[in-house]
Amino acid sequence: MSHTEAGQPAFRLSRYKTENFLSDRRKLQSKLSPDRGQTPRNLLNLAEFYLAHALMPEGLSVLSELGDDLPEHMARQRAQLELALGMLDTRARDLSPHAERLLSDKSLDWPDRSVFEVLNAYEQGNDDAAAERLDAASARLSAYPDALVERILPRFLDLAIRTSHWSTAKDLAARFEHNPELAKLPAYPYLLGKTAEKGGDLLAAFESFQKAGEGNDIWAHHARLSLIELGLDSETLSREDALTMMKQASRSWSGDRNGIELLQRIVELEIELDDTVAALGTLGAIISRHPDTPAASLARQQARSLWTTFYAKGRNEELSLTEFLAGHYIISMDYRFEPGFGAETEALADRFMAAGSTVVAADEYRETHDYLLVGRDLGLLEVEDEKLDSLKLKQAEALYRGGQLEQTEHILSEGLLSDDTELADQLNMLKAKLFADQGDAEDVVRTSQTDPSLHYQRLRAAALFDQGDWEKAQAAYTKIVNQTSDDVDFVDVVRLLLVAHRSGDRAQVNELVQRYPDLNDRPQWEQIARGFSDDAPALLPLRSDTARARVDLASETLDTLNNLKPGTD
């Protein structure tokens, strides 16, 4: 190796010729035989050989066999090789710590540094920084074999064109023209097309992009995308068609920075076409395929804004139920574990519940509950027990309203995670309604509420009535009638009359008849009132059979009213 004034070795790669590939490799590998031992020097020489022939994975594999206890000059050479091999490797991977330190240490005077500084800045999208050393880096290419030049030259020319360094671009383009093999690569016509496009010659640009697009490498991929963008800019291609073509291109090229950039461009078009659901799907692909990258972080922020807007439209009925649910099914596949997403899906279930779609509502309450629970267990989400309990009760309510009593009973039997008294009251309210529907008066009476609602009081009073516990039923209905006052329900008064009569409380019977003489002008009331009043006509003495008949008539009237108008909260 040659040395600079400061003693930093430069690559001497041109000594490896393509025609001598097999013999050179055989010679280098023979020095790694077991009897000779894999010395650091032999491994470094083999890695350098692979670099000269642009066999990056093989070169990095050889370097991985080196330990950390190398002499300083060998450690420096390893860092240089790791930097070059890592930078030119087509696989998406981070540079080794040795390479990173070499690249960041500006004090080292190394002739090849400019090449990799330019490549590093270029890959990071920092064109201005890359262009500053482009001339020095381009001069070093004359010392590199064709296999490496093929990897580096197109990037340098692309950079020169993008930054309008036309003199440098002309010199770099001449290298293509003087090497027929390089000129055959898709990179050359693609870069000629970019030059023509910058100069306003769109026809020439189109022809160059079309020719380059016939290849299969990254430059052919760039050419195909440039054709699409050219069509958009010239308005000869609709956004819909451009989007279709970009999605096709994305299926054939993904996994690296270029694949991410294409997905980001697809998102832009989908947003322009007001296809929020599709844009969220594409952003989800960025997040899942490229996690822990700046692109994923940006995609997550953008996605949150989009799905928040989508669910707000759904809540505000700007979307039909069908549109809302169809979009939700697609969006939720990617974002269930995103913070805040559970609140949106709960709101969706609330809207379907309000619309009477109890099956959809129950399913979404369950899904939201289960994903929040799993997300909490995995440490992805912070979820309180009260939220999980609330969703469980909402699911049970939806199932109950939909007539799925067996499933409702199963959920209610699981109980609650929290000690929240309001949620406990909701649970017991549902239990009471379920027991009442099943005719289990005893189970209804066994439930309780810390702050009993009117509906719950009615359920419990009815259960006591059904049990024939007239004293407790009378107390319960008296409380309800006094609580509702002028807004009293006819059914409650009739029930209280019946239990008062059966309890033998003649005073309350008379008080109720006088208190509600023409309740809501109901014809049934006059008949019932006459039956229980002290003012019953003398010609109808209250013999035991007559009294019984009047009680039965009141009961029949009550049953009719119950069927027509169930109790309300």
Coordinates of C-alpha atoms in Angstrom, one line a residue:
M1 CA 0.0 0.0 0.0
S2 CA 1.1 3.6 -0.6
H3 CA 1.2 6.1 2.2
T4 CA 0.5 9.7 2.6
E5 CA 2.7 12.2 4.3
A6 CA 0.8 11.6 7.5
G7 CA 1.2 7.8 7.1
Q8 CA -2.4 7.0 6.4
P9 CA -2.6 4.3 3.7
A10 CA -4.6 4.8 0.5
F11 CA -6.5 2.0 -1.2
R12 CA -4.5 0.3 -3.9
L13 CA -7.2 -1.6 -5.6
S14 CA -6.4 -1.3 -9.3
R15 CA -3.8 -4.1 -9.0
Y16 CA -6.8 -6.5 -8.9
K17 CA -7.8 -7.3 -12.5
T18 CA -11.1 -8.9 -13.5
E19 CA -9.4 -11.4 -15.7
N20 CA -7.3 -12.5 -12.8
F21 CA -10.2 -12.9 -10.4
L22 CA -10.0 -16.7 -9.9
S23 CA -6.2 -17.0 -9.7
D24 CA -6.0 -14.0 -7.2
R25 CA -8.8 -15.5 -5.0
R26 CA -7.2 -18.9 -5.0
K27 CA -3.8 -17.4 -4.0
L28 CA -5.3 -15.3 -1.2
Q29 CA -7.5 -18.1 0.1
S30 CA -4.6 -20.6 0.1
K31 CA -2.9 -18.4 2.7
L32 CA -5.8 -19.0 5.0
S33 CA -5.4 -22.7 5.1
P34 CA -5.5 -24.4 8.6
D35 CA -1.8 -25.1 8.6
R36 CA -0.9 -21.5 8.0
G37 CA -3.6 -20.0 10.3
Q38 CA -5.9 -17.1 9.5
T39 CA -3.6 -14.2 10.3
P40 CA -5.0 -10.7 10.4
R41 CA -2.8 -9.6 7.4
N42 CA -4.2 -12.4 5.2
L43 CA -7.8 -11.6 6.2
L44 CA -7.3 -7.9 5.4
N45 CA -5.8 -8.7 2.0
L46 CA -8.7 -11.0 1.1
A47 CA -11.2 -8.3 2.2
E48 CA -9.4 -5.8 0.1
F49 CA -9.6 -8.2 -2.9
Y50 CA -13.4 -8.5 -2.4
L51 CA -13.7 -4.7 -2.2
A52 CA -11.9 -4.3 -5.5
H53 CA -14.4 -6.6 -7.2
A54 CA -17.4 -4.9 -5.5
L55 CA -18.2 -8.1 -3.5
M56 CA -19.4 -6.2 -0.4
P57 CA -21.1 -9.0 1.6
E58 CA -18.1 -11.3 1.1
G59 CA -15.6 -8.6 2.2
L60 CA -17.6 -7.8 5.3
S61 CA -17.9 -11.4 6.2
V62 CA -14.1 -11.8 6.1
L63 CA -13.6 -8.7 8.3
S64 CA -16.0 -10.1 10.9
E65 CA -13.4 -12.8 11.6
L66 CA -11.0 -10.2 12.9
G67 CA -10.7 -9.6 16.6
D68 CA -10.3 -6.3 18.4
D69 CA -6.7 -6.8 19.4
L70 CA -5.1 -5.6 16.2
P71 CA -2.0 -3.5 15.8
E72 CA -2.8 0.2 15.2
H73 CA -2.1 0.2 11.4
M74 CA -4.1 -3.0 10.9
A75 CA -7.0 -1.6 12.9
R76 CA -6.9 1.5 10.8
Q77 CA -7.0 -0.6 7.6
R78 CA -9.9 -2.6 8.9
A79 CA -11.8 0.6 9.6
Q80 CA -11.1 1.8 6.1
L81 CA -12.3 -1.5 4.5
E82 CA -15.4 -1.6 6.7
L83 CA -16.3 1.9 5.7
A84 CA -15.9 1.3 2.0
L85 CA -17.6 -2.1 2.0
G86 CA -20.4 -0.9 4.3
M87 CA -21.0 2.3 2.3
L88 CA -21.2 0.5 -1.0
D89 CA -23.1 -2.5 0.2
T90 CA -26.6 -2.6 -1.4
R91 CA -28.1 -4.1 1.8
A92 CA -29.7 -1.6 4.2
R93 CA -27.4 -1.8 7.2
D94 CA -25.6 0.5 9.7
L95 CA -21.9 1.2 9.4
S96 CA -19.6 -0.6 11.9
P97 CA -18.4 1.4 14.9
H98 CA -14.9 1.3 13.4
A99 CA -16.1 2.8 10.2
E100 CA -18.2 5.4 12.0
R101 CA -15.2 6.6 14.0
L102 CA -13.0 6.8 10.9
L103 CA -15.6 8.9 9.1
S104 CA -16.1 11.3 12.0
D105 CA -12.4 11.7 12.7
K106 CA -11.5 14.7 10.5
S107 CA -7.9 14.8 11.7
L108 CA -6.9 11.7 9.7
D109 CA -5.3 12.6 6.3
W110 CA -6.6 9.7 4.1
P111 CA -6.7 10.1 0.3
D112 CA -9.9 8.1 0.0
R113 CA -11.7 10.0 2.7
S114 CA -13.3 12.4 0.2
V115 CA -14.9 9.6 -1.7
F116 CA -16.8 8.2 1.3
E117 CA -17.6 11.6 2.8
V118 CA -19.3 12.5 -0.5
L119 CA -21.1 9.2 -0.6
N120 CA -22.2 9.5 3.0
A121 CA -23.6 13.0 2.6
Y122 CA -25.3 11.9 -0.7
E123 CA -27.0 9.0 1.0
Q124 CA -28.2 11.2 3.8
G125 CA -29.7 13.7 1.3
N126 CA -27.3 16.5 2.2
D127 CA -26.4 17.5 -1.4
D128 CA -24.7 20.7 -0.5
A129 CA -22.2 19.1 1.9
A130 CA -21.6 16.3 -0.7
A131 CA -20.9 18.8 -3.5
E132 CA -18.2 20.6 -1.5
R133 CA -15.8 17.7 -1.9
L134 CA -17.1 16.2 -5.1
D135 CA -14.2 17.4 -7.3
A136 CA -11.6 15.8 -4.9
A137 CA -13.6 12.6 -4.7
S138 CA -14.1 12.4 -8.5
A139 CA -10.3 12.6 -8.9
R140 CA -9.8 9.5 -6.8
L141 CA -12.0 7.4 -9.0
S142 CA -9.1 7.0 -11.5
A143 CA -7.4 4.8 -9.0
Y144 CA -10.4 2.5 -8.6
P145 CA -11.2 -0.6 -10.7
D146 CA -14.3 -0.6 -13.0
A147 CA -16.4 -2.7 -10.6
L148 CA -16.2 0.0 -7.9
V149 CA -16.4 2.9 -10.4
E150 CA -19.7 1.3 -11.6
R151 CA -21.1 1.6 -8.1
I152 CA -19.8 5.2 -7.4
L153 CA -19.7 7.1 -10.7
P154 CA -23.5 7.2 -11.2
R155 CA -24.0 8.7 -7.7
F156 CA -21.4 11.3 -8.3
L157 CA -22.9 12.3 -11.7
D158 CA -26.4 12.4 -10.2
L159 CA -25.1 14.7 -7.4
A160 CA -23.3 17.0 -10.0
I161 CA -26.5 17.3 -12.0
R162 CA -28.8 17.9 -9.0
T163 CA -26.4 20.6 -7.7
S164 CA -25.8 22.1 -11.2
H165 CA -22.0 21.5 -11.1
W166 CA -22.0 21.2 -14.8
S167 CA -18.2 21.3 -15.4
T168 CA -17.8 18.3 -13.0
A169 CA -20.9 16.6 -14.5
K170 CA -19.3 16.9 -18.0
D171 CA -16.1 15.3 -16.8
L172 CA -18.0 12.5 -15.0
A173 CA -20.2 11.9 -18.1
A174 CA -17.0 11.5 -20.2
R175 CA -16.0 8.5 -18.1
F176 CA -19.2 6.8 -19.1
E177 CA -18.6 7.6 -22.8
H178 CA -15.0 6.3 -22.6
N179 CA -16.1 3.0 -21.1
P180 CA -18.6 1.1 -23.3
E181 CA -19.6 -1.3 -20.5
L182 CA -20.5 1.6 -18.2
A183 CA -22.4 3.3 -20.9
K184 CA -24.6 0.2 -21.3
L185 CA -25.8 0.5 -17.7
P186 CA -29.3 2.1 -17.1
A187 CA -27.6 4.8 -15.0
Y188 CA -26.1 6.6 -18.0
P189 CA -29.4 7.2 -20.0
Y190 CA -31.2 8.0 -16.8
L191 CA -28.7 10.7 -15.9
L192 CA -28.7 12.0 -19.4
G193 CA -32.5 12.2 -19.0
K194 CA -32.2 14.2 -15.8
T195 CA -29.8 16.6 -17.6
A196 CA -32.3 17.0 -20.4
E197 CA -35.1 17.5 -18.0
K198 CA -33.2 20.3 -16.2
G199 CA -32.6 21.9 -19.5
G200 CA -36.3 21.9 -20.4
D201 CA -35.9 19.3 -23.2
L202 CA -38.8 17.0 -22.1
L203 CA -38.9 14.9 -25.2
A204 CA -35.2 14.0 -24.9
A205 CA -35.7 13.4 -21.2
F206 CA -38.7 11.1 -21.9
E207 CA -36.7 9.0 -24.4
S208 CA -33.7 8.7 -22.1
F209 CA -35.9 7.7 -19.1
Q210 CA -37.7 5.1 -21.3
K211 CA -34.5 3.5 -22.4
A212 CA -33.1 3.4 -18.8
G213 CA -36.3 2.1 -17.5
E214 CA -35.9 -1.2 -19.4
G215 CA -33.2 -2.3 -16.9
N216 CA -33.5 -3.9 -13.4
D217 CA -31.2 -1.9 -11.1
I218 CA -31.8 1.1 -9.0
W219 CA -31.2 3.5 -11.8
A220 CA -33.8 1.8 -13.9
H221 CA -36.2 2.2 -11.0
H222 CA -35.4 5.9 -10.8
A223 CA -36.0 6.2 -14.5
R224 CA -39.4 4.6 -14.3
L225 CA -40.4 6.9 -11.5
S226 CA -39.0 9.9 -13.5
L227 CA -41.3 8.9 -16.4
I228 CA -44.3 9.0 -14.0
E229 CA -43.3 12.4 -12.6
L230 CA -42.7 13.7 -16.1
G231 CA -46.2 12.6 -17.0
L232 CA -47.7 14.4 -14.0
D233 CA -45.7 17.6 -14.6
S234 CA -46.7 17.7 -18.3
E235 CA -50.4 16.8 -17.4
T236 CA -50.3 13.9 -19.8
L237 CA -50.8 11.4 -16.9
S238 CA -53.7 11.6 -14.4
R239 CA -53.0 11.3 -10.7
E240 CA -55.0 8.1 -10.5
D241 CA -52.9 6.5 -13.3
A242 CA -49.7 7.8 -11.7
L243 CA -50.7 6.3 -8.4
T244 CA -51.3 2.9 -10.0
M245 CA -48.0 2.9 -11.7
M246 CA -46.2 4.0 -8.5
K247 CA -47.7 1.1 -6.6
Q248 CA -46.6 -1.3 -9.2
A249 CA -43.0 0.2 -8.9
S250 CA -43.2 -0.1 -5.2
R251 CA -43.9 -3.9 -5.4
S252 CA -40.8 -4.4 -7.5
W253 CA -38.5 -2.1 -5.4
S254 CA -38.6 -1.9 -1.6
G255 CA -36.5 -2.3 1.5
D256 CA -34.1 0.6 1.2
R257 CA -34.1 4.3 1.3
N258 CA -35.4 4.5 -2.3
G259 CA -38.3 2.2 -1.4
I260 CA -39.2 4.5 1.6
E261 CA -39.1 7.6 -0.6
L262 CA -41.4 6.0 -3.1
L263 CA -43.9 5.1 -0.4
Q264 CA -43.8 8.6 0.9
R265 CA -44.5 9.9 -2.7
I266 CA -47.5 7.5 -2.9
V267 CA -48.8 8.9 0.4
E268 CA -48.6 12.4 -1.1
L269 CA -50.7 11.4 -4.1
E270 CA -53.2 9.5 -2.0
I271 CA -53.8 12.6 0.1
E272 CA -54.1 14.8 -3.0
L273 CA -56.8 12.3 -4.2
D274 CA -58.5 12.6 -0.8
D275 CA -58.1 8.9 -0.1
T276 CA -57.3 9.0 3.6
V277 CA -57.8 5.3 4.1
A278 CA -55.3 4.4 1.4
A279 CA -52.8 6.9 2.7
L280 CA -53.0 5.4 6.1
G281 CA -52.4 2.0 4.7
T282 CA -49.2 3.2 2.9
L283 CA -48.0 5.0 6.1
G284 CA -48.7 1.8 8.0
A285 CA -46.4 0.0 5.5
I286 CA -43.6 2.5 6.2
I287 CA -44.0 2.0 9.9
S288 CA -44.0 -1.8 9.8
R289 CA -41.3 -2.3 7.2
H290 CA -38.9 0.3 8.5
P291 CA -39.4 0.5 12.3
D292 CA -37.1 2.6 14.5
T293 CA -36.2 4.9 11.5
P294 CA -36.8 8.6 11.1
A295 CA -39.1 7.8 8.3
A296 CA -41.3 5.6 10.6
S297 CA -41.4 8.3 13.2
L298 CA -42.5 10.9 10.6
A299 CA -45.1 8.4 9.2
R300 CA -46.5 7.7 12.7
Q301 CA -47.0 11.5 13.2
Q302 CA -48.6 11.9 9.8
A303 CA -50.8 8.9 10.3
R304 CA -52.1 10.1 13.7
S305 CA -53.2 13.3 12.1
L306 CA -55.0 11.4 9.3
W307 CA -56.8 8.8 11.5
T308 CA -57.8 11.4 14.0
T309 CA -59.5 13.4 11.2
F310 CA -61.1 10.2 9.7
Y311 CA -62.7 9.2 13.0
A312 CA -63.8 12.7 13.8
K313 CA -65.7 12.7 10.5
G314 CA -67.3 9.4 11.4
R315 CA -68.4 10.6 14.8
N316 CA -69.8 13.8 13.3
E317 CA -71.8 11.7 10.8
E318 CA -69.9 13.2 7.8
L319 CA -69.4 9.6 6.7
S320 CA -72.1 7.1 6.3
L321 CA -72.1 4.1 8.6
T322 CA -71.0 1.9 5.7
E323 CA -68.1 4.2 4.8
F324 CA -67.1 4.6 8.4
L325 CA -67.0 0.9 9.1
A326 CA -65.3 -0.1 5.8
G327 CA -62.6 2.5 6.4
H328 CA -62.2 1.5 10.0
Y329 CA -61.7 -2.2 9.2
I330 CA -58.7 -1.2 6.9
I331 CA -57.2 1.4 9.2
S332 CA -57.4 -0.6 12.4
M333 CA -55.2 -3.3 11.0
D334 CA -52.2 -1.0 11.3
Y335 CA -53.0 1.3 14.2
R336 CA -54.6 -0.8 17.0
F337 CA -51.6 -0.4 19.3
E338 CA -51.1 3.4 18.7
P339 CA -51.7 5.5 21.7
G340 CA -55.1 7.2 21.5
F341 CA -56.5 4.8 18.9
G342 CA -58.7 3.0 21.4
A343 CA -60.7 6.2 22.0
E344 CA -61.4 6.5 18.3
T345 CA -62.7 2.9 17.9
E346 CA -64.8 3.3 21.1
A347 CA -66.4 6.4 19.5
L348 CA -67.1 4.4 16.4
A349 CA -68.8 1.7 18.5
D350 CA -70.8 4.5 20.2
R351 CA -72.1 5.7 16.9
F352 CA -73.2 2.3 15.8
M353 CA -74.9 1.7 19.2
A354 CA -76.8 4.9 18.8
A355 CA -77.9 3.8 15.4
G356 CA -79.2 0.5 16.7
S357 CA -76.5 -1.6 15.1
T358 CA -75.9 -3.6 18.3
V359 CA -73.9 -6.4 16.7
V360 CA -71.3 -4.1 15.2
A361 CA -71.2 -2.0 18.4
A362 CA -70.7 -5.1 20.6
D363 CA -67.9 -6.4 18.3
E364 CA -66.1 -3.1 18.4
Y365 CA -66.4 -2.6 22.1
R366 CA -64.9 -6.1 22.5
E367 CA -62.1 -5.5 20.0
T368 CA -61.2 -2.1 21.6
H369 CA -61.1 -3.7 25.1
D370 CA -59.0 -6.7 24.0
Y371 CA -56.4 -4.6 22.1
L372 CA -56.1 -2.1 25.0
L373 CA -55.6 -5.0 27.4
V374 CA -53.0 -6.7 25.2
G375 CA -51.3 -3.4 24.6
R376 CA -51.1 -2.8 28.3
D377 CA -49.7 -6.2 28.9
L378 CA -47.0 -5.7 26.3
G379 CA -46.1 -2.3 27.7
L380 CA -47.2 -0.5 24.6
L381 CA -50.1 1.4 26.1
E382 CA -51.1 2.9 29.4
V383 CA -54.7 1.8 30.2
E384 CA -56.6 2.2 33.5
D385 CA -58.8 -0.7 34.8
E386 CA -61.8 1.7 34.8
K387 CA -61.5 2.1 31.0
L388 CA -61.4 -1.7 30.4
D389 CA -64.4 -2.1 32.7
S390 CA -66.3 0.6 30.9
L391 CA -65.8 -1.0 27.6
K392 CA -66.8 -4.4 29.0
L393 CA -70.0 -2.9 30.3
K394 CA -70.7 -1.2 27.0
Q395 CA -70.2 -4.5 25.2
A396 CA -72.6 -6.2 27.6
E397 CA -75.2 -3.4 27.1
A398 CA -74.9 -3.8 23.3
L399 CA -75.4 -7.6 23.5
Y400 CA -78.3 -7.2 25.9
R401 CA -80.1 -4.7 23.5
G402 CA -79.5 -7.1 20.7
G403 CA -81.2 -9.9 22.6
Q404 CA -78.0 -11.9 23.1
L405 CA -78.8 -12.7 26.7
E406 CA -76.6 -15.7 27.1
Q407 CA -73.5 -13.8 25.9
T408 CA -74.5 -10.9 28.1
E409 CA -74.7 -13.1 31.2
H410 CA -71.3 -14.6 30.5
I411 CA -69.7 -11.1 30.3
L412 CA -71.4 -9.9 33.5
S413 CA -70.4 -13.0 35.4
E414 CA -66.7 -12.0 34.8
G415 CA -67.1 -9.0 37.1
L416 CA -65.0 -5.8 37.1
L417 CA -61.3 -5.1 37.5
S418 CA -61.7 -1.8 39.3
D419 CA -63.4 -0.7 42.5
D420 CA -65.3 2.1 40.8
T421 CA -68.7 2.4 42.4
E422 CA -70.3 4.0 39.4
L423 CA -69.2 1.1 37.2
A424 CA -70.3 -1.3 39.8
D425 CA -73.8 0.3 39.7
Q426 CA -73.8 -0.1 35.9
L427 CA -72.9 -3.7 36.2
N428 CA -75.7 -4.4 38.7
M429 CA -78.2 -2.5 36.6
L430 CA -77.4 -4.7 33.7
K431 CA -77.6 -7.8 35.9
A432 CA -81.0 -6.7 37.2
K433 CA -82.4 -6.1 33.7
L434 CA -81.1 -9.5 32.6
F435 CA -82.5 -11.3 35.7
A436 CA -85.8 -9.6 35.2
D437 CA -86.1 -10.6 31.6
Q438 CA -85.3 -14.2 32.6
G439 CA -88.0 -14.1 35.4
D440 CA -85.4 -14.4 38.2
A441 CA -87.0 -12.1 40.7
E442 CA -84.9 -13.5 43.6
D443 CA -81.7 -12.7 41.7
V444 CA -82.9 -9.2 40.9
V445 CA -83.6 -8.5 44.6
R446 CA -80.1 -9.7 45.5
T447 CA -78.4 -7.0 43.4
S448 CA -77.7 -3.6 44.7
Q449 CA -76.6 -0.1 43.7
T450 CA -74.7 2.5 45.6
D451 CA -76.8 5.3 44.0
P452 CA -79.9 3.5 42.7
S453 CA -81.3 4.9 39.4
L454 CA -85.0 5.1 38.9
H455 CA -84.9 2.3 36.3
Y456 CA -83.1 0.1 38.8
Q457 CA -85.6 0.9 41.6
R458 CA -88.4 -0.1 39.2
L459 CA -86.8 -3.4 38.4
R460 CA -86.2 -4.2 42.0
A461 CA -89.7 -3.1 43.1
A462 CA -91.2 -5.3 40.3
A463 CA -89.1 -8.2 41.5
L464 CA -90.4 -7.8 45.0
F465 CA -93.9 -7.6 43.6
D466 CA -93.4 -10.8 41.7
Q467 CA -92.1 -12.5 44.9
G468 CA -95.3 -11.4 46.7
D469 CA -93.3 -9.5 49.3
W470 CA -96.0 -6.8 49.6
E471 CA -94.5 -4.9 52.4
K472 CA -91.2 -4.3 50.7
A473 CA -92.8 -3.8 47.4
Q474 CA -95.1 -1.2 48.9
A475 CA -92.1 0.7 50.3
A476 CA -90.3 0.5 47.0
Y477 CA -93.2 1.8 44.9
T478 CA -94.0 4.5 47.5
K479 CA -90.4 5.8 47.1
I480 CA -90.7 5.7 43.3
V481 CA -94.1 7.5 43.2
N482 CA -93.0 10.2 45.7
Q483 CA -89.7 10.6 43.8
T484 CA -91.4 11.1 40.4
S485 CA -94.1 13.4 41.9
D486 CA -96.0 15.2 39.1
D487 CA -94.2 13.1 36.4
V488 CA -95.4 9.9 37.9
D489 CA -95.8 6.9 35.7
F490 CA -99.3 5.3 35.5
V491 CA -97.8 1.8 35.9
D492 CA -96.0 2.8 39.1
V493 CA -99.3 4.1 40.7
V494 CA -101.2 1.0 39.7
R495 CA -98.5 -1.3 41.1
L496 CA -98.5 0.7 44.4
L497 CA -102.3 0.5 44.5
L498 CA -102.1 -3.3 44.2
V499 CA -99.5 -3.8 46.8
A500 CA -101.2 -1.4 49.2
H501 CA -104.4 -3.3 48.8
R502 CA -102.7 -6.7 49.2
S503 CA -100.9 -5.3 52.3
G504 CA -104.2 -4.2 53.7
D505 CA -103.2 -0.5 53.7
R506 CA -106.6 1.0 53.0
A507 CA -105.4 4.4 54.0
Q508 CA -102.8 4.5 51.2
V509 CA -105.3 3.1 48.7
N510 CA -107.7 6.0 49.4
E511 CA -104.8 8.5 49.4
L512 CA -103.7 7.5 46.0
V513 CA -107.2 7.5 44.5
Q514 CA -107.7 11.0 45.8
R515 CA -104.2 12.1 44.8
Y516 CA -104.5 11.0 41.2
P517 CA -108.2 11.2 40.3
D518 CA -107.7 11.6 36.5
L519 CA -104.2 10.6 35.8
N520 CA -103.4 11.5 32.2
D521 CA -107.2 11.2 31.4
R522 CA -106.7 7.4 31.1
P523 CA -110.1 5.5 30.9
Q524 CA -108.5 2.6 32.8
W525 CA -107.8 4.8 35.8
E526 CA -111.4 5.6 36.5
Q527 CA -112.3 2.0 36.5
I528 CA -109.4 1.0 38.8
A529 CA -110.0 4.0 41.1
R530 CA -113.7 3.1 41.5
G531 CA -112.7 -0.4 42.4
F532 CA -110.4 0.6 45.2
S533 CA -112.3 3.7 46.5
D534 CA -114.3 4.0 49.7
D535 CA -116.9 5.7 47.5
A536 CA -117.8 2.5 45.5
P537 CA -121.6 2.4 44.9
A538 CA -123.7 0.7 47.5
L539 CA -125.2 -1.5 44.9
L540 CA -121.7 -3.1 44.4
P541 CA -120.8 -4.1 47.9
L542 CA -117.2 -5.2 48.3
R543 CA -117.8 -8.8 48.9
S544 CA -114.6 -10.9 48.8
D545 CA -115.3 -12.2 45.3
T546 CA -116.0 -8.7 44.0
A547 CA -112.9 -7.3 45.5
R548 CA -110.9 -10.1 44.1
A549 CA -112.3 -9.4 40.6
R550 CA -111.3 -5.8 40.9
V551 CA -107.8 -6.7 41.9
D552 CA -107.6 -9.1 39.0
L553 CA -108.9 -6.4 36.6
A554 CA -106.2 -4.0 37.9
S555 CA -103.6 -6.7 37.4
E556 CA -104.8 -7.3 33.8
T557 CA -104.7 -3.5 33.1
L558 CA -101.2 -3.4 34.6
D559 CA -100.0 -6.2 32.3
T560 CA -101.5 -4.5 29.3
L561 CA -99.7 -1.2 30.2
N562 CA -96.4 -3.1 30.9
N563 CA -96.6 -4.5 27.4
L564 CA -97.3 -1.2 25.8
K565 CA -94.9 1.0 27.9
P566 CA -92.0 -0.5 29.7
G567 CA -90.5 1.5 32.6
T568 CA -88.0 4.2 31.8
D569 CA -85.0 5.6 33.6

